[in-house]
Coordinates of C-alpha atoms and ligand atoms in Angstrom, one line a residue:
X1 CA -206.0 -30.7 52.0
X2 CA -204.7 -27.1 53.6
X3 CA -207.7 -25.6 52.5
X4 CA -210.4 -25.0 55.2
X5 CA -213.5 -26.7 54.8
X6 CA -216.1 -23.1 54.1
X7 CA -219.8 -23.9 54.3
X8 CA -219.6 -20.3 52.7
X9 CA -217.7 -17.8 51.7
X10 CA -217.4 -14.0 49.9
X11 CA -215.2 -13.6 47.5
X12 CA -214.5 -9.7 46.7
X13 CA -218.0 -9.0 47.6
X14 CA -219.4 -5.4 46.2
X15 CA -222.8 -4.0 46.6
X16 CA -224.1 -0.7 45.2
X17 CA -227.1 1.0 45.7
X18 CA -227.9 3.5 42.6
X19 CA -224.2 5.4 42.6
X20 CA -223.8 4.5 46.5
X21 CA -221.5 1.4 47.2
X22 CA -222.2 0.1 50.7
X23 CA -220.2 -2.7 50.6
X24 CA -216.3 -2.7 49.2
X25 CA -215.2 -6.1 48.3
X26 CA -215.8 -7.9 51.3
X27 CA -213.8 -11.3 51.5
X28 CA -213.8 -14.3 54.7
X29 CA -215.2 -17.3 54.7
X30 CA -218.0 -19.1 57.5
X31 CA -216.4 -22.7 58.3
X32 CA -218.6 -25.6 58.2
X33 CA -220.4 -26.3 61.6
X34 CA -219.2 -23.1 63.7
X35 CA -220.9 -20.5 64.9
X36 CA -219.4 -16.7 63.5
X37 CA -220.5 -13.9 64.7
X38 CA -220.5 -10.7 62.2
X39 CA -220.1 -7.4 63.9
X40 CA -220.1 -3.6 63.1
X41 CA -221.8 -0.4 63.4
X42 CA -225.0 0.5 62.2
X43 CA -225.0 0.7 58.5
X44 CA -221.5 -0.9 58.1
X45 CA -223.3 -3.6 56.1
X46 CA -223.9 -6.4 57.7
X47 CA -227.5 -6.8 56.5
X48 CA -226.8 -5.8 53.3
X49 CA -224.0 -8.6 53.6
X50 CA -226.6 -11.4 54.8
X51 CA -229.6 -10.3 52.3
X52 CA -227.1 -11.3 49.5
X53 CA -226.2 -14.5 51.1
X54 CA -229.6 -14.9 51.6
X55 CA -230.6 -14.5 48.3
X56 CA -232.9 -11.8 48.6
X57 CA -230.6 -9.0 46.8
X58 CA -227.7 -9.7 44.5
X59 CA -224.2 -8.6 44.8
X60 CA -222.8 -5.8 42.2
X61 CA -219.5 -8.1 41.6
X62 CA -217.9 -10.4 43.6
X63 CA -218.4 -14.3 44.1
X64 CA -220.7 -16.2 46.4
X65 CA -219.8 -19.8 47.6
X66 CA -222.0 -21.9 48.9
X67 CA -220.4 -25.5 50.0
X68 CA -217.8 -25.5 47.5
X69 CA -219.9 -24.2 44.9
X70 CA -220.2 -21.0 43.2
X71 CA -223.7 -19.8 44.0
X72 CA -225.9 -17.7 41.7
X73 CA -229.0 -17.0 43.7
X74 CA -231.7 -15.4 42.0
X75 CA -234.0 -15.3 44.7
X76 CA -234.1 -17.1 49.1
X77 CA -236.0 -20.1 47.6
X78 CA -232.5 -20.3 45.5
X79 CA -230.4 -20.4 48.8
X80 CA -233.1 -22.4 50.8
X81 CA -232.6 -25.1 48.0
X82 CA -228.9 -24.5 49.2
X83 CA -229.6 -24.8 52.9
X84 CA -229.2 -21.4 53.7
X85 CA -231.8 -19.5 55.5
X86 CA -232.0 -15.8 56.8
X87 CA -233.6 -15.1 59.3
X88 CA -234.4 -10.7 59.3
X89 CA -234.1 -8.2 61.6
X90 CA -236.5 -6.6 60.6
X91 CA -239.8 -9.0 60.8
X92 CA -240.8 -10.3 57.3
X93 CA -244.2 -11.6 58.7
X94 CA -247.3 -11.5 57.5
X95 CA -249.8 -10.1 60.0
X96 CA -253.0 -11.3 59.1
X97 CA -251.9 -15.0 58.5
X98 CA -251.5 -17.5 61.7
X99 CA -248.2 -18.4 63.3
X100 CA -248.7 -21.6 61.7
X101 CA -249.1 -20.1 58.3
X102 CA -246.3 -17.8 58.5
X103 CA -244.3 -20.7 59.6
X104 CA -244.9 -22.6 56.3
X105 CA -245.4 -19.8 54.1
X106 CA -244.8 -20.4 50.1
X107 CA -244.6 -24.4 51.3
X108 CA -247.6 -24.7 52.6
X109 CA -248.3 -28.8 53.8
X110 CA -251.1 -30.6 51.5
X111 CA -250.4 -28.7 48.1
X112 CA -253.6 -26.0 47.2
X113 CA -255.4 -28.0 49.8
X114 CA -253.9 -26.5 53.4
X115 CA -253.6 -29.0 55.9
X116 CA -254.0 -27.0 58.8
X117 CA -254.4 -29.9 61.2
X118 CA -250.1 -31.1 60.2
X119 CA -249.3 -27.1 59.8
X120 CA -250.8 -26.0 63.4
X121 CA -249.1 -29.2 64.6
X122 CA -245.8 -28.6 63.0
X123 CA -245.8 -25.2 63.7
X124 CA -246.2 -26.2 67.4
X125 CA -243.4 -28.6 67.7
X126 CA -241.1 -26.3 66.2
X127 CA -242.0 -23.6 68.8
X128 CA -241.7 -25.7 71.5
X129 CA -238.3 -26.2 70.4
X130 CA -237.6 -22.9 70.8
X131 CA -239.6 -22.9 74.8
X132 CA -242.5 -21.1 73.5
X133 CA -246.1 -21.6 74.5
X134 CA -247.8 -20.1 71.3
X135 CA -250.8 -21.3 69.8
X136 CA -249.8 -21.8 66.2
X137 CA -253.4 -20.4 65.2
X138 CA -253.1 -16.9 66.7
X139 CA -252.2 -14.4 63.9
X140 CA -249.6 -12.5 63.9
X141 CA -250.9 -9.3 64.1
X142 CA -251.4 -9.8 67.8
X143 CA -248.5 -10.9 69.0
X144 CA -245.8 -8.9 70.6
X145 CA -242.4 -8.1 69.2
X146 CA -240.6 -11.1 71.1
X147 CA -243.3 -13.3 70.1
X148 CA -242.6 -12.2 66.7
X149 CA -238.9 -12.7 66.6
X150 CA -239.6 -16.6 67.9
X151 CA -242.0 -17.0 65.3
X152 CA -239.4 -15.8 62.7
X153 CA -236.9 -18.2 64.1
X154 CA -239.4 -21.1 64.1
X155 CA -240.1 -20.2 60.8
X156 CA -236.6 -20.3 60.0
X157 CA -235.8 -23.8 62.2
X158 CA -238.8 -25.6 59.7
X159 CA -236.8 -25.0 56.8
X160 CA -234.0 -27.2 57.7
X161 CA -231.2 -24.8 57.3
X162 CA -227.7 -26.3 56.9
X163 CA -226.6 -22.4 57.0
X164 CA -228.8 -20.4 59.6
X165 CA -228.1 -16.8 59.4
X166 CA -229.4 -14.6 62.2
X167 CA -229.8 -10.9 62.1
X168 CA -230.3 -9.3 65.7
X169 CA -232.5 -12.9 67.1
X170 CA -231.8 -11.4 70.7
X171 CA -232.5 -7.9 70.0
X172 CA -236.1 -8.3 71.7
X173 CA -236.0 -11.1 73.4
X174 CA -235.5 -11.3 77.1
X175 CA -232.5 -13.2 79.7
X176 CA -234.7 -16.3 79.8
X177 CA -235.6 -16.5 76.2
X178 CA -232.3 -15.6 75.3
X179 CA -231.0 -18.5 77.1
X180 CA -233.2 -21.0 75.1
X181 CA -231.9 -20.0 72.0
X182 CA -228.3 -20.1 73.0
X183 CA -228.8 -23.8 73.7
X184 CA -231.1 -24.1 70.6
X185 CA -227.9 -22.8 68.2
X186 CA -225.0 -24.7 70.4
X187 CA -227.5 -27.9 69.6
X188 CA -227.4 -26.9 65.8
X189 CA -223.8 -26.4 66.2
X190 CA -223.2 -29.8 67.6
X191 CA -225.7 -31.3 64.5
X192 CA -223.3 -29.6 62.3
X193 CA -225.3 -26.5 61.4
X194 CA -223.4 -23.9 60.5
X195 CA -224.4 -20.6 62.2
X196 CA -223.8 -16.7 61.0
X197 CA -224.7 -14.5 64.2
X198 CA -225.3 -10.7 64.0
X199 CA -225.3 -8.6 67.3
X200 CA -225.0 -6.1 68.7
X201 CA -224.6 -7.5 72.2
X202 CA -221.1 -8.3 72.3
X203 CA -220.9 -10.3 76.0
X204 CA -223.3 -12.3 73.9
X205 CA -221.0 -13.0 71.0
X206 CA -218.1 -13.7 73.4
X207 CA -220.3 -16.2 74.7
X208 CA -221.1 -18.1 71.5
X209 CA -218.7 -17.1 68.4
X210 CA -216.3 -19.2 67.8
X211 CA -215.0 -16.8 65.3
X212 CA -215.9 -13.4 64.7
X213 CA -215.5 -11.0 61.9
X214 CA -215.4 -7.2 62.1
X215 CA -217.3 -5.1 59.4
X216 CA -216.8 -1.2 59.4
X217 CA -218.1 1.1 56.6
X218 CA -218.3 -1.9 54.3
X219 CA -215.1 -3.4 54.7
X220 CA -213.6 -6.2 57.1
X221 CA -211.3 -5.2 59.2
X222 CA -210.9 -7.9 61.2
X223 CA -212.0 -12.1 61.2
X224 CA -210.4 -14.6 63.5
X225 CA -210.8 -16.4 66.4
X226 CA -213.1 -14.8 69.1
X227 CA -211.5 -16.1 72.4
X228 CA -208.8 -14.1 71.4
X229 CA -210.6 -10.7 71.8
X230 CA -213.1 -9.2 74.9
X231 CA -215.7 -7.5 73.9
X232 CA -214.2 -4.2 74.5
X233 CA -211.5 -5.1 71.7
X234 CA -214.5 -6.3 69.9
X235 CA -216.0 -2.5 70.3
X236 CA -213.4 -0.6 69.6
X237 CA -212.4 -2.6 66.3
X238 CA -216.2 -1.9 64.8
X239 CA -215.7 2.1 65.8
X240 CA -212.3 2.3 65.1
X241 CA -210.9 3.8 68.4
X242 CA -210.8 3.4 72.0
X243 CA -214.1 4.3 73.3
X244 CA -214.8 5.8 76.5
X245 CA -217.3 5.0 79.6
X246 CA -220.4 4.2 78.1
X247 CA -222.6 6.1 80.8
X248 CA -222.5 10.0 81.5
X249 CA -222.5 11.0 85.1
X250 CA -225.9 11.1 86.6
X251 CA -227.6 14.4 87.1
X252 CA -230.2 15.6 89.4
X253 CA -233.9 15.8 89.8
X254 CA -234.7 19.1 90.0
X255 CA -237.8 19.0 91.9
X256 CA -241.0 20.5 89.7
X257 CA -243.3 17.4 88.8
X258 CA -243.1 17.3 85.5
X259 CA -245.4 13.7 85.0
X260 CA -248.3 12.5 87.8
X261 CA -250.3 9.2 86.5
X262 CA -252.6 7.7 89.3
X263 CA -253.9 4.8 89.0
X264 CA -254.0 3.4 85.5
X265 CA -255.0 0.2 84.7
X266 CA -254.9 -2.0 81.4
X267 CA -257.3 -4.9 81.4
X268 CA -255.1 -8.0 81.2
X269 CA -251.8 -6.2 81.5
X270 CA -251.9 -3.6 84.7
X271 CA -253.3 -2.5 87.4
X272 CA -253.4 0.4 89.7
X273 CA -250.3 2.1 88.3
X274 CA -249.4 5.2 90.4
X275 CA -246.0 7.1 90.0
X276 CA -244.8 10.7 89.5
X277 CA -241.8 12.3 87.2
X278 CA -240.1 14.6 88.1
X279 CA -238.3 17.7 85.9
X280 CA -234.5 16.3 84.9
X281 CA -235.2 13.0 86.5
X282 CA -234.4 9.8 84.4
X283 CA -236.3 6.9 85.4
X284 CA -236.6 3.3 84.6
X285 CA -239.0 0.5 84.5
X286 CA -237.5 -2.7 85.0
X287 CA -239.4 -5.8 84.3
X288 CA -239.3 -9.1 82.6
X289 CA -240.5 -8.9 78.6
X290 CA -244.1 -9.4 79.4
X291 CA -244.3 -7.7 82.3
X292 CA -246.6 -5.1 81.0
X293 CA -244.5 -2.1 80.6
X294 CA -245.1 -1.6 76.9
X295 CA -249.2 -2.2 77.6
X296 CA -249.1 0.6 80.3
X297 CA -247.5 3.3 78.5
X298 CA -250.3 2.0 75.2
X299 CA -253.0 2.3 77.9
X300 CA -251.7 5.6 78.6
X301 CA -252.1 6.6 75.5
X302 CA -254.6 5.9 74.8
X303 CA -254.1 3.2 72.3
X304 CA -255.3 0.4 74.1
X305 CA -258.8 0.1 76.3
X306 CA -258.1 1.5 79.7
X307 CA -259.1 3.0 82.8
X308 CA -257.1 6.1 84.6
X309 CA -257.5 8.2 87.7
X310 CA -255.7 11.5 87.2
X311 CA -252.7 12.6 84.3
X312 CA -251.4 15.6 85.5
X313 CA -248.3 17.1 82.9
X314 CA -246.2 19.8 84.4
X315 CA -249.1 20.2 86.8
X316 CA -251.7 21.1 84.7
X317 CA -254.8 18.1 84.6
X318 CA -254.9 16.3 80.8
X319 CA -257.0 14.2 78.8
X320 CA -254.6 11.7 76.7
X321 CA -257.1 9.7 74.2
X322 CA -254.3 9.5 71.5
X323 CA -250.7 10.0 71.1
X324 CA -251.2 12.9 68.9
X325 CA -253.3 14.4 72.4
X326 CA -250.0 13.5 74.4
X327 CA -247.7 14.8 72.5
X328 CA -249.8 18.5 72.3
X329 CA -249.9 17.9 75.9
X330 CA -245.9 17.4 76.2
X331 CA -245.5 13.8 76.9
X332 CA -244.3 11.8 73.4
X333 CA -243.9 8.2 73.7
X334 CA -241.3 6.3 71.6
X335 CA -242.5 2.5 70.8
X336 CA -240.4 -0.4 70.9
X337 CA -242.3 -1.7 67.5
X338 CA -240.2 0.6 65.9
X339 CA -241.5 -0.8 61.9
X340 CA -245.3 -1.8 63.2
X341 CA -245.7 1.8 65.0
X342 CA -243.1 4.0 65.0
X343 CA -242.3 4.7 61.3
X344 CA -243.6 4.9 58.1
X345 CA -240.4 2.6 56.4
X346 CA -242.2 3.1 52.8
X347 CA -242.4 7.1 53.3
X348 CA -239.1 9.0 52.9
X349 CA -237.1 10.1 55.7
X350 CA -238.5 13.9 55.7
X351 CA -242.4 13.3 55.8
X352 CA -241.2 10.2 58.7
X353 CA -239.3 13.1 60.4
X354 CA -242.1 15.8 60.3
X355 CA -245.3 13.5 60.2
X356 CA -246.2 14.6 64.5
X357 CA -245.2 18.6 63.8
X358 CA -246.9 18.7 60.5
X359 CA -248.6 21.5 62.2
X360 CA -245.6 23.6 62.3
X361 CA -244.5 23.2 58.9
X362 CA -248.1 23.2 57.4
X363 CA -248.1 27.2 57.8
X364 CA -249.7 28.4 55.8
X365 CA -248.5 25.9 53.1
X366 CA -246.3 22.7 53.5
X367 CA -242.6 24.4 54.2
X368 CA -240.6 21.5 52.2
X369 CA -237.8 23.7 52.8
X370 CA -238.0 24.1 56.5
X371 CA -238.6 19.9 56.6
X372 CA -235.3 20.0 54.8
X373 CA -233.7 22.1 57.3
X374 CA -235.0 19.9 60.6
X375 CA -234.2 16.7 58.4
X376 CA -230.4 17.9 57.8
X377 CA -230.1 19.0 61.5
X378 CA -231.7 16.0 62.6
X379 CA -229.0 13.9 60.9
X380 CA -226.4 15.8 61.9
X381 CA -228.1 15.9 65.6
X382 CA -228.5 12.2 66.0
X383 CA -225.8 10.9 63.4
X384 CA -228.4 9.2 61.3
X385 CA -226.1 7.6 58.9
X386 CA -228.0 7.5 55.1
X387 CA -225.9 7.6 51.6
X388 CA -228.9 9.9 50.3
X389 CA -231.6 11.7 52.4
X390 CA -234.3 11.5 50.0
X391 CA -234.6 7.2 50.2
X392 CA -237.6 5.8 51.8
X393 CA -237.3 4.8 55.8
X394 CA -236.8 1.3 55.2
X395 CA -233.6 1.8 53.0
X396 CA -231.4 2.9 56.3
X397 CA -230.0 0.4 58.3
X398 CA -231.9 -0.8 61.8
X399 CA -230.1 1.4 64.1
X400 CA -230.6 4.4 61.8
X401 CA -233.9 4.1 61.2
X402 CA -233.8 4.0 65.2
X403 CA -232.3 7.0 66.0
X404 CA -235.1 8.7 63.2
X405 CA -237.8 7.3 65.1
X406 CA -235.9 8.7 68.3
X407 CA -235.2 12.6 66.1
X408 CA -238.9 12.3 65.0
X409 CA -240.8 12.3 68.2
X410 CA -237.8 15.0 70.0
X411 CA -239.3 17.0 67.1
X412 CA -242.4 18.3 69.3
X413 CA -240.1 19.0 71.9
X414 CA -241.9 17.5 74.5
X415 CA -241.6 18.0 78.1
X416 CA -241.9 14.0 79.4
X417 CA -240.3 11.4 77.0
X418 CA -241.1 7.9 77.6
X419 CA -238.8 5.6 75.8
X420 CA -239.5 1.9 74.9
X421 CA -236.4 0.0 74.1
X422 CA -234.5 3.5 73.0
X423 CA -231.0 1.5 72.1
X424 CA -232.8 -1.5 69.9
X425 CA -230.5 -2.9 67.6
X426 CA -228.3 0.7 68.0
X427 CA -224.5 -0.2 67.7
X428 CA -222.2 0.6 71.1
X429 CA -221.0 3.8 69.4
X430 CA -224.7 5.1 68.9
X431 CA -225.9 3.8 72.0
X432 CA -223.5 5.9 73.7
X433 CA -224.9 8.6 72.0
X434 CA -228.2 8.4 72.9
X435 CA -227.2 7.6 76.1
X436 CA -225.4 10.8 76.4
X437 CA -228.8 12.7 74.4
X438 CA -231.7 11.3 77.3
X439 CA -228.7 12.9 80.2
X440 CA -228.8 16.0 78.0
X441 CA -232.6 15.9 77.7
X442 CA -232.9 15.5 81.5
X443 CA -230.3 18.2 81.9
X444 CA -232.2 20.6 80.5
X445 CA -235.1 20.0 82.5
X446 CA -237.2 17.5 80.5
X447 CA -238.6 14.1 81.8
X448 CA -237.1 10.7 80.7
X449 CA -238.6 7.4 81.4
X450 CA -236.5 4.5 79.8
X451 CA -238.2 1.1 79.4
X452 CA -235.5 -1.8 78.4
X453 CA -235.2 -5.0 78.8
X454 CA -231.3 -4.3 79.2
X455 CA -230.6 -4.3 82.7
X456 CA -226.9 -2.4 82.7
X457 CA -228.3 0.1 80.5
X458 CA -231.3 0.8 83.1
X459 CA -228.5 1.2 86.1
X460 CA -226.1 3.2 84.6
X461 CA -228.7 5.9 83.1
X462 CA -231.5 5.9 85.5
X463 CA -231.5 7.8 88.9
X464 CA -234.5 5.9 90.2
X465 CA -235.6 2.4 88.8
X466 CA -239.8 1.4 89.3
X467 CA -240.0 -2.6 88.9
X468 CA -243.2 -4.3 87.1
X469 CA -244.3 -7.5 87.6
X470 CA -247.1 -8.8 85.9
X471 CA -248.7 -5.6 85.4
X472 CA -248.3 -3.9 88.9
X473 CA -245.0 -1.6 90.0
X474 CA -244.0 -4.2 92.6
X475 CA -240.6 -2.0 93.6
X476 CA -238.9 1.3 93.7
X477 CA -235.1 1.4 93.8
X478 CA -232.9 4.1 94.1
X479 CA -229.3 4.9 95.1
X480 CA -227.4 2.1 96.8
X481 CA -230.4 -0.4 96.0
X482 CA -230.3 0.0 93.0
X483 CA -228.2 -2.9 91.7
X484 CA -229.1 -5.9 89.9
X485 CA -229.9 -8.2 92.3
X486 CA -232.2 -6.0 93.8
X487 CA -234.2 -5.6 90.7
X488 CA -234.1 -9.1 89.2
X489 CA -235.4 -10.2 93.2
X490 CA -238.7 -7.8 92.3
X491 CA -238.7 -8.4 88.9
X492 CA -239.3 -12.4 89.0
X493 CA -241.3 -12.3 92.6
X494 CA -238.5 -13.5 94.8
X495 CA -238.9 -10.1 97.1
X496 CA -242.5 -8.6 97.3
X497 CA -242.6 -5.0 98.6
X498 CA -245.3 -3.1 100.5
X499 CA -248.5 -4.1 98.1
X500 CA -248.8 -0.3 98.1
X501 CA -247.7 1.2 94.7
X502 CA -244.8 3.3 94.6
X503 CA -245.3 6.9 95.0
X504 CA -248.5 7.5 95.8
X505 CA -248.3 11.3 96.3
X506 CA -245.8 13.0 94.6
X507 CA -243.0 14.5 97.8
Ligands
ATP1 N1 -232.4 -0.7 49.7 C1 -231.4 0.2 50.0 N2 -231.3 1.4 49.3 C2 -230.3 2.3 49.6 N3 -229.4 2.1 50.6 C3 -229.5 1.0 51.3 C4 -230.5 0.0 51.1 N4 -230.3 -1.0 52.0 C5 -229.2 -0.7 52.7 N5 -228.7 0.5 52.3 C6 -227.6 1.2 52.9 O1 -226.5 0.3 53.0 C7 -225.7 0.6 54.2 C8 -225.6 -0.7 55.0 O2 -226.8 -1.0 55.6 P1 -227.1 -2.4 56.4 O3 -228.5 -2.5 56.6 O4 -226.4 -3.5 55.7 O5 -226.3 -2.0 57.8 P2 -226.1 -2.9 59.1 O6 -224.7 -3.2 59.3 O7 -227.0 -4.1 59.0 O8 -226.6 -1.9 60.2 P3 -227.5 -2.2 61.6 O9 -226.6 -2.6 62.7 O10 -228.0 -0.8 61.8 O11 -228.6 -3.1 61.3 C9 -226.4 1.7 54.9 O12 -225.8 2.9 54.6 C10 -227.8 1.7 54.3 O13 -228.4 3.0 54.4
MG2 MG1 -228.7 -4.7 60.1

């Protein structure tokens, strides 16, 4: 009775994609009833790893066990019959359906007749599990990304999973949402659920792995017990080395206004939003999810109904009625929905790349062979990590197809970059990178305004931090103010500034 009691396990585990293997005979086991966390950088395979446990793809060779028992899955319902369930990173929601429908989708309650009555009510109690108000008969389609991820992991919670694998859960969640779910999945733990946990955030996995395991370029390296390593072990055993400070020195504002909005205002999500940019300035917005950062820089935009004084880019007066205007204008805005708006995951990775400067390589016919150029520099510029360039978007990993959405709208090069959520689901090695690309971009006398939901990553880029709450910019930090406590004091009410926006002439 040595053996340990596996809820699952790999056995030589190898996965090929056309003549590219992505995984190389990846072995460990997930004990019955704990929670593992499974680590690595972007596109060392952890998806790839949980899609086969999953049941969604097959492994090339290798064995799956699932409770003792070898497991051939054919398809999820195959591993749902088993207990296991996957939740994705990337949502696998179907927008025009309700909450409620996406919740029971494929077993819908009543056979061909729905029951929507039992579904919507279902649907409700599992959300309120999770400390969501939602109402199960909203559709998806107009929910925002955290809303999205609960619903995926109430859809997952329904289905009674005895193995509950999660791929990024907290990746767009916020602190308080967050929280929820950490009790939700130390309750599962304690009701013997067995839990596999993939993150990026590594103080979170130190918080809740009882074990860990280490992937890097297919491979493990590394699976034991996780009290015995800090997070910073825990990083430099998915890259390999010792990594260094995560945050370039800050630079300087150089002083030309590069950005002016006065007063903007988003029905239902902000109001009277004045600030000003300023040429190599970074600067953040801080806010709880929800707060309306996202909705102002959409109102911007243009993409959402709106009302605005004055835009002013480097000075000059603008009309922004599309992102396509903004970006002629200078000003290119990455979104945080990085699959609903950002790319195109069923194109290929050059038309994604090109799709805003079409213009430029359109002259006077379509230059595939320039495209192929800024695609090859683009990789090599933003270490976009693909076995092949010529797969469609969706076939890179999430961080990669992160930093492409990050090398396709740098492809204008713009003058203001606004940047929702810039290091989603980006592994610490890349999200040093970027880090070190928006100090570069400022360097050189761009722009950058960084919305995240990640506090440390707002303080140790930003020079100057605006805080939203509930749609208006109720603080502006900057040098020794600018600390955490400061911010989460604005950020949740607890200290109200002036009721006068911040900046209301630019100095
Ligand atoms: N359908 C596919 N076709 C071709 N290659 C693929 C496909 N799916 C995944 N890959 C490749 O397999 C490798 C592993 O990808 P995977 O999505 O498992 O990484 P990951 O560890 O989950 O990364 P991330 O942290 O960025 O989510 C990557 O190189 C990726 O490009
Ligand atoms: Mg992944």
């Amino acid at each position: 009775m040595s053996q340990p009691s596996y809820a699952a396990e790999f056995k030589s585990i190898t996965k090929s994609f056309g003549p590219v293997e992505v995984l190389h005979g990846v072995s460990f086991g997930i004990l019955a009833g704990e929670v593992q966390a499974l680590i690595g950088e972007n596109g060392a395979g952890k998806s790839t790893l949980m899609k086969i446990l999953g049941g969604y793809q097959p492994p090339t060779s290798g064995e799956l066990i699932i409770a003792g028992q070898p497991a051939t899955l054919h398809s999820s319902r195959d591993a749902e019959a088993r207990g296991v369930v996957l939740i994705h990173q990337e949502f696998n929601l179907a927008d025009d359906l309700t909450v409620a429908q996406n919740i029971f989708l494929g077993r819908e309650i009543g056979g061909a007749l729905l029951n929507d009555a039992a579904m919507n009510r279902e649907a409700g109690a599992a959300l309120l599990r999770l400390g969501v108000t939602l109402d199960p008969r909203s559709r998806v389609r107009n929910l925002s990304v955290p809303q999205k991820q609960l619903v995926e992991i109430a859809k997952a919670l329904a289905r009674q999973a005895r193995v509950l694998i999660m791929d990024e859960p907290t990746a767009a969640l916020t602190v308080r949402e967050t929280e929820v779910l950490f009790g939700l999945i130390r309750q599962l733990r304690s009701e013997g659920v067995t839990i596999l946990y993939i993150s990026h955030k590594l103080e979170e996995v130190k918080a809740l792995a009882d074990t860990v395991t280490v992937l890097r370029d297919g491979a493990v390296v590394q699976t034991g017990p996780a009290a015995e390593l800090t997070p910073h072990q825990m990083a430099n055993l998915m890259v390999g080395r010792e990594l260094e400070d995560m945050f370039p020195v800050k630079g300087q504002p150089t002083g030309q206004e590069l950005l002016h909005v006065e007063d903007l205002s988003v029905p239902g999500w902000a109001r009277g939003i004045t600030f000003t940019l300023r040429a190599g300035e970074v600067l953040g917005l801080a806010g709880l999810v929800g707060s309306g950062r996202t909705e102002l820089f959409e109102g911007l935009l243009g993409l959402r109904p709106r009302t605005l004084g004055k835009v002013r880019i480097a000075g000059k007066a603008v009309r922004l009625n599309s992102p396509q205007d903004a970006a002629r204008a200078g000003l290119v805005y990455l979104s945080e929905d990085r699959k609903g708006k950002g790319l195109l995951v069923d194109f290929k990775l050059r038309p994604n790349l090109t799709l805003m400067t079409l213009e430029h390589y359109a002259h006077p016919l379509l230059n595939v062979k320039a495209e192929q150029v800024a695609l090859t520099k683009a990789v090599g510029d933003y270490g976009i990590r693909s076995g092949r360039l010529d797969v469609p978007a969706s076939a890179l990993s999430g961080g990669n197809q992160q930093k492409l959405a990050l090398a396709r709208i740098l492809e204008v090069n713009p003058q203001v970059i606004v940047l929702d959520e810039p290091t989603r689901g980006v592994d610490v090695g890349a999200k040093r990178e970027i880090y070190l690309l928006i100090h570069q971009l400022a360097a050189s006398g761009k722009g950058v305004i960084v919305v995240s939901s990640e506090l440390a990553e707002l303080l140790g880029l930003c020079q100057r931090l605006l805080v939203v709450r509930e749609g208006q910019i109720v603080g502006e930090l900057s040098g020794a103010e600018m600390n955490e406590q400061e911010v989460i004091q604005y950020a949740t009410g607890l200290k109200v500034a002036s009721a006068q926006p911040a900046h209301r002439e630019s100095a």
